Backbone as JSON, one array per atom type, in Angstrom:
{
  "sequence": "MPYKFTFDLSKAPRLFFTELATVSYQTGMHTAVMKTSADMIKRFKIEEVTGLNINDAIVLFNDFVDMQAANMLERNKFTESKKRALLLPHCSREYLDNRCKAVFDANIPSFICAHCTEHCLVNRADKIAKEKGYDIFVLPGGSCLPKILDNTKYEGVVGVACGEESKMLRPLLNSMDIAVQAIPLIKNGCANTIFNIETLVKIL",
  "N": [[35.46, -47.28, -24.54], [35.23, -46.21, -27.44], [34.66, -43.81, -28.92], [36.01, -40.5, -29.29], [34.87, -38.58, -27.88], [32.51, -37.69, -25.33], [29.02, -38.28, -24.75], [25.58, -37.45, -24.04], [22.52, -38.38, -24.56], [20.26, -38.75, -23.15], [18.53, -36.79, -22.37], [17.46, -35.86, -24.64], [14.71, -34.98, -26.83], [11.94, -37.25, -27.14], [10.81, -37.43, -29.65], [12.9, -36.98, -31.33], [14.25, -39.45, -31.46], [12.26, -40.99, -32.61], [12.08, -39.85, -35.16], [14.65, -40.37, -35.95], [14.6, -43.14, -36.27], [12.91, -43.26, -38.47], [14.5, -42.05, -40.45], [16.37, -44.01, -40.73], [15.33, -45.82, -42.51], [16.15, -44.93, -44.9], [18.31, -46.23, -46.13], [21.33, -46.4, -47.98], [21.01, -43.96, -49.13], [23.03, -41.86, -48.76], [23.81, -39.16, -49.1], [21.43, -37.77, -48.76], [20.87, -38.56, -46.14], [23.02, -37.41, -44.75], [22.47, -34.66, -45.06], [19.97, -34.57, -43.83], [20.67, -35.31, -41.25], [22.17, -33.13, -40.26], [20.19, -31.15, -40.34], [18.26, -32.2, -38.53], [19.73, -32.3, -36.16], [20.1, -29.61, -35.65], [17.41, -28.77, -35.46], [16.38, -30.17, -33.25], [18.04, -29.2, -31.35], [20.33, -30.59, -30.54], [23.03, -30.12, -30.17], [23.03, -28.29, -28.06], [21.77, -29.78, -26.05], [23.48, -31.96, -25.68], [26.04, -30.92, -25.6], [27.85, -31.4, -27.54], [29.95, -30.63, -30.4], [28.98, -29.65, -33.73], [30.09, -31.36, -35.7], [30.86, -33.72, -34.28], [28.35, -34.42, -33.35], [27.04, -35.05, -35.73], [28.52, -37.29, -36.55], [27.8, -39.07, -34.5], [24.99, -39.18, -34.85], [24.84, -40.3, -37.47], [26.02, -42.78, -37.01], [24.09, -43.91, -35.34], [21.99, -44.09, -37.16], [23.09, -45.89, -39.04], [23.34, -48.15, -37.39], [20.66, -48.76, -36.77], [19.67, -49.19, -39.33], [21.15, -51.46, -40.1], [20.14, -53.23, -38.22], [17.49, -53.51, -39.16], [17.94, -54.78, -41.61], [18.8, -57.27, -40.77], [16.75, -58.23, -39.27], [14.72, -60.18, -39.87], [16.2, -62.57, -40.07], [17.13, -62.66, -37.47], [14.77, -62.96, -35.95], [14.12, -65.53, -36.6], [16.02, -66.98, -35.34], [17.13, -69.28, -32.79], [18.75, -70.04, -30.4], [19.85, -67.61, -28.23], [21.72, -64.69, -27.13], [22.24, -62.02, -24.8], [24.21, -59.18, -24.71], [25.64, -57.08, -22.43], [26.97, -53.91, -21.39], [29.31, -53.59, -18.77], [29.6, -51.14, -17.6], [27.14, -49.99, -17.4], [26.07, -50.69, -15.04], [24.52, -49.87, -11.91], [26.25, -49.26, -9.78], [29.81, -49.21, -9.63], [31.47, -50.02, -7.72], [32.02, -51.7, -4.52], [29.39, -51.77, -3.75], [27.92, -52.89, -5.72], [27.0, -56.17, -6.18], [27.61, -58.0, -8.07], [29.4, -60.75, -9.46], [32.52, -61.38, -10.94], [33.21, -63.72, -13.4], [35.93, -65.14, -14.58], [36.26, -67.29, -16.24], [34.22, -67.25, -18.07], [34.17, -64.98, -20.13], [32.53, -62.92, -17.8], [30.52, -60.64, -15.89], [28.34, -61.72, -13.33], [25.14, -60.97, -12.72], [23.82, -59.96, -9.6], [21.42, -59.01, -8.9], [21.08, -56.89, -7.08], [20.39, -54.22, -6.9], [17.59, -52.37, -7.37], [16.93, -50.4, -9.37], [18.97, -50.57, -11.16], [20.23, -50.61, -14.44], [21.41, -52.86, -15.67], [20.54, -54.95, -14.03], [17.73, -54.79, -14.45], [17.59, -55.27, -17.24], [18.74, -57.81, -17.36], [16.84, -59.4, -15.97], [14.56, -59.11, -17.65], [15.48, -60.22, -20.08], [16.16, -62.84, -19.34], [13.66, -63.93, -18.78], [12.79, -64.24, -21.33], [14.3, -66.24, -22.28], [17.0, -65.8, -22.9], [20.61, -66.05, -22.78], [22.71, -64.24, -20.63], [25.3, -61.87, -20.72], [27.53, -59.83, -19.05], [29.69, -57.57, -19.93], [33.12, -56.57, -19.49], [34.46, -55.5, -21.59], [34.77, -55.42, -25.23], [36.68, -57.25, -26.02], [36.24, -59.59, -24.7], [34.36, -60.96, -26.04], [34.99, -62.85, -28.26], [35.84, -65.2, -26.86], [33.53, -65.94, -25.47], [31.8, -66.47, -27.59], [33.12, -68.56, -28.8], [32.86, -70.55, -26.93], [30.14, -71.12, -26.76], [27.58, -71.78, -29.07], [25.77, -69.46, -30.64], [22.79, -68.39, -32.32], [21.58, -65.98, -32.52], [22.28, -62.66, -31.44], [21.92, -60.01, -29.18], [23.22, -56.88, -28.71], [24.28, -54.35, -26.52], [25.68, -51.3, -27.09], [27.94, -48.58, -27.97], [27.78, -46.75, -31.08], [30.22, -46.87, -32.47], [31.55, -49.09, -31.35], [29.72, -51.05, -32.07], [30.0, -51.07, -34.85], [32.54, -52.15, -35.04], [32.28, -54.71, -33.92], [30.16, -56.02, -35.2], [30.93, -57.14, -37.79], [32.48, -59.36, -36.95], [30.58, -60.98, -35.66], [28.8, -61.4, -37.79], [30.47, -62.85, -39.48], [30.48, -65.24, -38.22], [28.06, -66.19, -38.77], [25.99, -65.23, -37.18], [23.01, -63.71, -36.28], [22.48, -60.31, -35.73], [21.37, -57.83, -33.44], [21.49, -54.53, -32.53], [21.64, -52.31, -29.77], [21.72, -48.97, -29.09], [23.89, -47.12, -26.9], [22.7, -44.37, -25.11], [23.96, -42.66, -23.56], [27.32, -42.3, -23.1], [30.65, -43.14, -21.89], [32.83, -43.92, -19.09], [31.51, -44.87, -16.93], [28.23, -45.33, -15.49], [26.79, -45.47, -17.89], [24.08, -45.28, -20.26], [21.25, -46.95, -21.6], [18.22, -47.45, -23.49], [15.53, -48.93, -21.93], [13.0, -49.55, -22.96], [13.53, -49.73, -25.68], [15.18, -51.97, -25.63], [13.33, -53.98, -24.82], [11.64, -54.03, -27.08], [13.43, -54.87, -29.09], [14.27, -57.4, -28.12]],
  "CA": [[34.83, -46.06, -25.01], [35.95, -45.91, -28.67], [34.53, -42.43, -29.36], [36.93, -39.56, -28.65], [34.04, -37.61, -27.18], [31.42, -38.26, -24.54], [27.72, -37.71, -25.1], [24.44, -37.83, -23.21], [21.27, -38.12, -25.28], [19.14, -39.16, -22.3], [17.6, -35.67, -22.23], [16.97, -35.48, -25.97], [13.27, -35.22, -26.98], [11.6, -38.58, -27.68], [10.52, -37.3, -31.07], [14.18, -37.08, -32.03], [14.52, -40.87, -31.71], [11.25, -41.46, -33.56], [12.49, -39.42, -36.5], [15.88, -41.08, -36.24], [14.19, -44.46, -36.79], [12.37, -43.04, -39.82], [15.63, -41.79, -41.34], [17.09, -45.28, -40.93], [14.77, -46.5, -43.67], [16.75, -44.38, -46.12], [19.62, -46.86, -46.34], [21.86, -46.23, -49.33], [20.84, -42.57, -49.57], [23.94, -41.22, -47.81], [23.79, -37.7, -49.22], [20.2, -37.31, -48.12], [20.98, -38.77, -44.71], [23.94, -36.4, -44.21], [21.76, -33.38, -44.97], [18.92, -34.73, -42.82], [21.27, -35.37, -39.92], [22.49, -31.76, -39.84], [18.92, -30.45, -40.11], [17.64, -32.7, -37.3], [20.55, -31.9, -35.02], [19.77, -28.2, -35.37], [16.0, -28.63, -35.08], [16.16, -30.69, -31.89], [19.02, -28.55, -30.48], [21.16, -31.66, -29.98], [24.29, -29.52, -29.71], [22.8, -27.7, -26.74], [21.4, -30.84, -25.1], [24.61, -32.87, -25.43], [27.31, -30.21, -25.48], [28.72, -31.8, -28.65], [30.0, -29.74, -31.54], [28.14, -30.14, -34.84], [30.75, -32.48, -36.39], [30.73, -34.92, -33.46], [26.92, -34.75, -33.32], [26.72, -35.7, -37.01], [29.11, -38.64, -36.48], [26.96, -39.84, -33.6], [23.71, -39.37, -35.52], [24.97, -41.23, -38.59], [26.26, -44.11, -36.45], [22.78, -44.39, -34.89], [21.23, -44.47, -38.36], [23.7, -47.12, -39.58], [23.02, -49.23, -36.48], [19.26, -49.14, -36.94], [19.5, -49.74, -40.68], [21.68, -52.82, -40.06], [19.15, -54.03, -37.47], [16.36, -53.82, -40.03], [18.37, -55.74, -42.63], [18.99, -58.59, -40.16], [15.67, -58.53, -38.34], [14.05, -61.45, -40.18], [17.1, -63.66, -39.69], [17.19, -62.7, -36.01], [13.51, -63.49, -35.4], [14.1, -66.97, -36.85], [17.07, -67.62, -34.54], [16.65, -70.01, -31.62], [19.61, -69.82, -29.22], [20.22, -66.2, -28.26], [22.42, -64.1, -25.99], [22.22, -60.56, -24.63], [25.5, -58.67, -24.26], [25.47, -55.8, -21.76], [28.23, -53.3, -20.92], [29.36, -53.56, -17.3], [29.57, -49.74, -17.16], [25.74, -49.58, -17.19], [25.65, -51.06, -13.68], [24.24, -48.71, -11.04], [27.48, -48.97, -9.04], [30.98, -49.93, -10.1], [32.28, -50.33, -6.56], [31.56, -52.88, -3.79], [27.93, -51.77, -3.57], [27.43, -53.86, -6.71], [27.33, -57.52, -5.7], [27.9, -58.87, -9.21], [30.67, -61.47, -9.37], [33.13, -61.58, -12.26], [33.68, -65.07, -13.66], [36.95, -65.03, -15.63], [36.16, -68.44, -17.15], [33.18, -67.06, -19.1], [34.32, -64.06, -19.01], [31.38, -62.05, -17.65], [29.96, -60.42, -14.57], [27.07, -62.39, -13.08], [24.32, -60.01, -11.98], [23.28, -60.47, -8.33], [20.1, -58.37, -8.71], [21.16, -56.24, -5.76], [19.9, -52.84, -6.93], [16.33, -52.42, -8.13], [16.88, -49.52, -10.53], [20.15, -50.79, -12.01], [19.86, -50.98, -15.81], [21.85, -54.23, -15.93], [19.61, -55.81, -13.3], [16.44, -54.78, -15.15], [17.76, -55.93, -18.54], [19.0, -59.22, -17.07], [15.57, -60.05, -15.64], [13.7, -59.12, -18.84], [16.02, -61.15, -21.08], [16.07, -64.22, -18.84], [12.27, -64.36, -18.96], [12.6, -64.56, -22.74], [15.16, -67.37, -22.63], [18.34, -65.39, -23.33], [21.78, -66.09, -21.92], [23.12, -62.85, -20.43], [26.71, -61.63, -20.42], [27.82, -58.43, -18.69], [31.08, -57.58, -20.37], [34.0, -55.44, -19.2], [34.98, -54.98, -22.86], [34.5, -56.22, -26.42], [37.69, -58.29, -26.19], [35.74, -60.82, -24.07], [33.34, -61.57, -26.91], [35.41, -64.07, -28.97], [35.86, -66.38, -25.97], [32.13, -66.3, -25.21], [31.23, -67.05, -28.81], [33.79, -69.85, -29.06], [32.39, -71.54, -25.95], [28.73, -71.45, -26.98], [27.16, -71.42, -30.42], [24.52, -68.71, -30.67], [22.24, -68.04, -33.63], [21.21, -64.56, -32.47], [22.88, -61.89, -30.35], [21.55, -58.61, -28.99], [24.33, -56.22, -28.02], [24.16, -52.94, -26.15], [27.01, -50.71, -27.32], [27.93, -47.34, -28.73], [27.8, -47.0, -32.52], [31.58, -47.21, -32.9], [31.79, -50.49, -30.96], [28.84, -51.88, -32.88], [30.61, -51.2, -36.18], [33.72, -53.0, -34.93], [31.95, -56.08, -33.52], [29.18, -56.65, -36.08], [31.56, -58.04, -38.79], [32.88, -60.62, -36.3], [29.37, -61.78, -35.45], [28.3, -61.81, -39.11], [31.37, -63.88, -40.03], [30.13, -66.49, -37.54], [26.68, -66.45, -39.15], [25.12, -64.88, -36.05], [22.15, -62.56, -36.54], [22.78, -59.29, -34.72], [20.54, -56.66, -33.2], [22.26, -53.64, -31.67], [20.92, -51.27, -29.02], [22.73, -47.94, -28.84], [23.97, -46.35, -25.67], [22.32, -42.97, -25.31], [24.96, -41.9, -22.78], [28.53, -43.11, -23.05], [31.59, -42.81, -20.83], [33.44, -45.07, -18.41], [30.62, -45.29, -15.85], [26.85, -44.82, -15.56], [26.28, -45.38, -19.25], [22.63, -45.47, -20.28], [20.53, -47.39, -22.8], [16.78, -47.34, -23.28], [14.93, -50.23, -21.61], [11.88, -49.79, -23.89], [14.14, -50.2, -26.92], [15.61, -53.34, -25.36], [12.15, -54.85, -24.84], [11.19, -54.16, -28.47], [14.42, -55.66, -29.84], [14.25, -58.78, -27.64]],
  "C": [[35.52, -45.59, -26.29], [35.81, -44.47, -29.17], [35.55, -41.56, -28.62], [36.17, -38.47, -27.91], [33.0, -38.34, -26.36], [30.12, -37.57, -24.93], [26.67, -38.21, -24.12], [23.17, -37.4, -23.93], [20.04, -38.45, -24.44], [18.12, -38.04, -22.12], [17.07, -35.18, -23.57], [15.48, -35.79, -26.08], [13.0, -36.59, -27.6], [11.36, -38.53, -29.18], [11.79, -37.38, -31.9], [14.47, -38.53, -32.4], [13.5, -41.48, -32.67], [11.64, -41.1, -34.98], [13.79, -40.08, -36.92], [15.58, -42.46, -36.85], [13.66, -44.33, -38.21], [13.49, -42.84, -40.83], [16.37, -43.08, -41.66], [16.57, -46.07, -42.12], [15.42, -46.03, -44.97], [18.13, -44.96, -46.38], [20.05, -46.71, -47.79], [21.75, -44.8, -49.82], [21.72, -41.68, -48.7], [23.94, -39.7, -47.89], [22.58, -37.13, -48.53], [20.28, -37.45, -46.61], [21.9, -37.73, -44.08], [23.24, -35.06, -44.04], [20.69, -33.44, -43.89], [19.5, -34.7, -41.42], [21.59, -33.97, -39.41], [21.22, -30.98, -39.51], [18.29, -30.88, -38.79], [18.41, -32.29, -36.05], [20.26, -30.45, -34.64], [18.36, -28.06, -34.85], [15.74, -29.07, -33.65], [17.2, -30.16, -30.89], [19.92, -29.57, -29.77], [22.51, -31.13, -29.5], [24.15, -28.96, -28.3], [22.55, -28.78, -25.69], [22.62, -31.67, -24.71], [25.92, -32.15, -25.16], [28.29, -30.59, -26.58], [28.81, -30.7, -29.69], [29.28, -30.4, -32.71], [28.76, -31.36, -35.53], [30.63, -33.78, -35.6], [29.28, -35.38, -33.4], [26.51, -35.47, -34.59], [27.29, -37.11, -37.05], [28.21, -39.55, -35.65], [25.62, -40.18, -34.25], [23.82, -40.42, -36.62], [25.28, -42.65, -38.12], [24.96, -44.72, -35.94], [21.96, -44.87, -36.08], [21.77, -45.77, -38.93], [23.34, -48.33, -38.72], [21.58, -49.7, -36.68], [18.99, -49.72, -38.31], [20.0, -51.18, -40.73], [20.74, -53.74, -39.28], [17.99, -54.45, -38.37], [16.72, -54.87, -41.08], [18.48, -57.15, -42.06], [17.81, -59.04, -39.31], [15.0, -59.87, -38.61], [14.91, -62.65, -39.78], [17.14, -63.79, -38.17], [15.92, -63.33, -35.43], [13.4, -65.0, -35.62], [15.15, -67.72, -36.02], [16.48, -68.25, -33.29], [17.49, -69.68, -30.38], [20.17, -68.41, -29.28], [20.93, -65.76, -26.98], [22.22, -62.58, -25.99], [23.56, -60.14, -24.05], [25.29, -57.26, -23.7], [26.82, -55.23, -21.35], [28.23, -53.2, -19.4], [29.25, -52.13, -16.77], [28.14, -49.19, -17.02], [25.21, -50.03, -15.83], [25.44, -49.79, -12.85], [25.49, -48.27, -10.28], [28.63, -49.8, -9.61], [31.94, -50.24, -8.95], [31.66, -51.51, -5.8], [30.08, -52.86, -3.42], [27.26, -52.68, -4.59], [27.91, -55.24, -6.3], [27.57, -58.51, -6.85], [29.29, -59.5, -9.03], [31.23, -61.65, -10.78], [33.66, -63.0, -12.37], [34.64, -65.02, -14.85], [36.88, -66.18, -16.62], [35.16, -68.19, -18.28], [33.66, -66.17, -20.25], [33.15, -63.07, -18.97], [31.11, -61.79, -16.17], [28.65, -61.18, -14.48], [26.25, -61.47, -12.19], [23.73, -60.67, -10.74], [21.93, -59.85, -8.01], [20.02, -57.63, -7.38], [20.55, -54.84, -5.73], [18.73, -52.73, -7.89], [16.37, -51.61, -9.42], [18.07, -49.66, -11.47], [19.71, -51.26, -13.4], [20.24, -52.43, -16.13], [20.92, -55.23, -15.25], [18.28, -55.91, -14.06], [16.52, -55.53, -16.48], [17.96, -57.43, -18.36], [17.69, -59.97, -16.81], [14.67, -60.18, -16.86], [14.17, -60.18, -19.84], [15.93, -62.6, -20.62], [14.66, -64.77, -18.99], [11.99, -64.78, -20.4], [13.56, -65.65, -23.22], [16.55, -67.03, -23.1], [19.39, -65.79, -22.29], [22.29, -64.65, -21.82], [24.6, -62.79, -20.05], [26.9, -60.14, -20.17], [29.32, -58.25, -18.85], [31.88, -56.35, -19.93], [34.59, -54.83, -20.47], [34.7, -55.94, -24.01], [35.49, -57.35, -26.64], [37.26, -59.62, -25.57], [34.84, -61.61, -25.02], [33.81, -62.83, -27.64], [35.38, -65.32, -28.1], [34.45, -66.86, -25.69], [31.53, -67.01, -26.42], [31.86, -68.39, -29.16], [33.24, -70.94, -28.15], [30.96, -72.0, -26.21], [28.3, -70.96, -28.35], [25.79, -70.75, -30.38], [24.09, -68.43, -32.1], [21.89, -66.55, -33.69], [21.83, -63.9, -31.26], [22.31, -60.48, -30.37], [22.66, -57.96, -28.19], [24.03, -54.77, -27.73], [25.55, -52.32, -26.25], [26.85, -49.34, -27.97], [28.08, -47.69, -30.21], [29.16, -47.45, -33.02], [31.91, -48.66, -32.56], [30.96, -51.44, -31.8], [29.45, -52.12, -34.26], [31.8, -52.14, -36.15], [33.34, -54.46, -34.7], [30.99, -56.79, -34.47], [29.83, -57.55, -37.14], [31.98, -59.38, -38.2], [31.68, -61.53, -36.14], [28.81, -62.28, -36.78], [29.16, -62.91, -39.72], [31.11, -65.24, -39.41], [28.69, -66.89, -37.82], [25.71, -66.25, -37.98], [24.32, -63.64, -36.42], [22.29, -61.57, -35.39], [21.69, -58.23, -34.67], [21.28, -55.8, -32.19], [21.35, -52.6, -31.02], [21.94, -50.2, -28.65], [22.72, -47.42, -27.41], [23.5, -44.94, -25.99], [23.12, -42.05, -24.39], [26.18, -42.79, -22.65], [29.43, -42.64, -21.91], [32.15, -44.08, -20.2], [32.58, -45.6, -17.28], [29.24, -44.67, -16.06], [26.37, -44.58, -16.99], [24.8, -45.78, -19.26], [22.18, -46.02, -21.63], [19.05, -47.39, -22.45], [16.16, -48.72, -23.08], [13.78, -50.55, -22.56], [12.4, -50.3, -25.23], [14.59, -51.65, -26.78], [14.44, -54.32, -25.45], [11.68, -55.09, -26.27], [12.11, -55.07, -29.27], [14.38, -57.13, -29.43], [13.05, -59.54, -28.19]]
}
């Protein structure tokens, strides 16, 4: 959890995310984006919804914009990629105790989803991605990524992460000539993190 604050955008209005995507097209216009971010945060009452102060909300907003802008820049390369992987955070599992039947394989290193809980985000994402031919890794942390990438050569990777983690890991993937698409967490923390399944389907 690289951010020094926790957030929950799962209750934010859908229109907020629609306009967020629109703002992402303004890559390179940082002054305009900064002003727009403050205006949108106030208009959609993001401070009230999330409990974040305005400065943290702006950091979060701008990281979302940067993530989506980077996705757009790499989208064509990603759609041309053949061998792909989906990276999921283990903290998005429904349960982090023995009710979750996922097994951790230290040789990969990844949890292997056992599909034990119907509404579990990891379970749902795992099933969707497998149908599309992806390899799926459920990671306890970003430090597992180099070993996974060294063991198997991927052309495209979809990663679910917070904006701060995405910024740290994208250069590594780009240096390996891997096309990246990032899906932001809309609720962070050490457990019960949330990402949007509809966004995942669109990206995949």
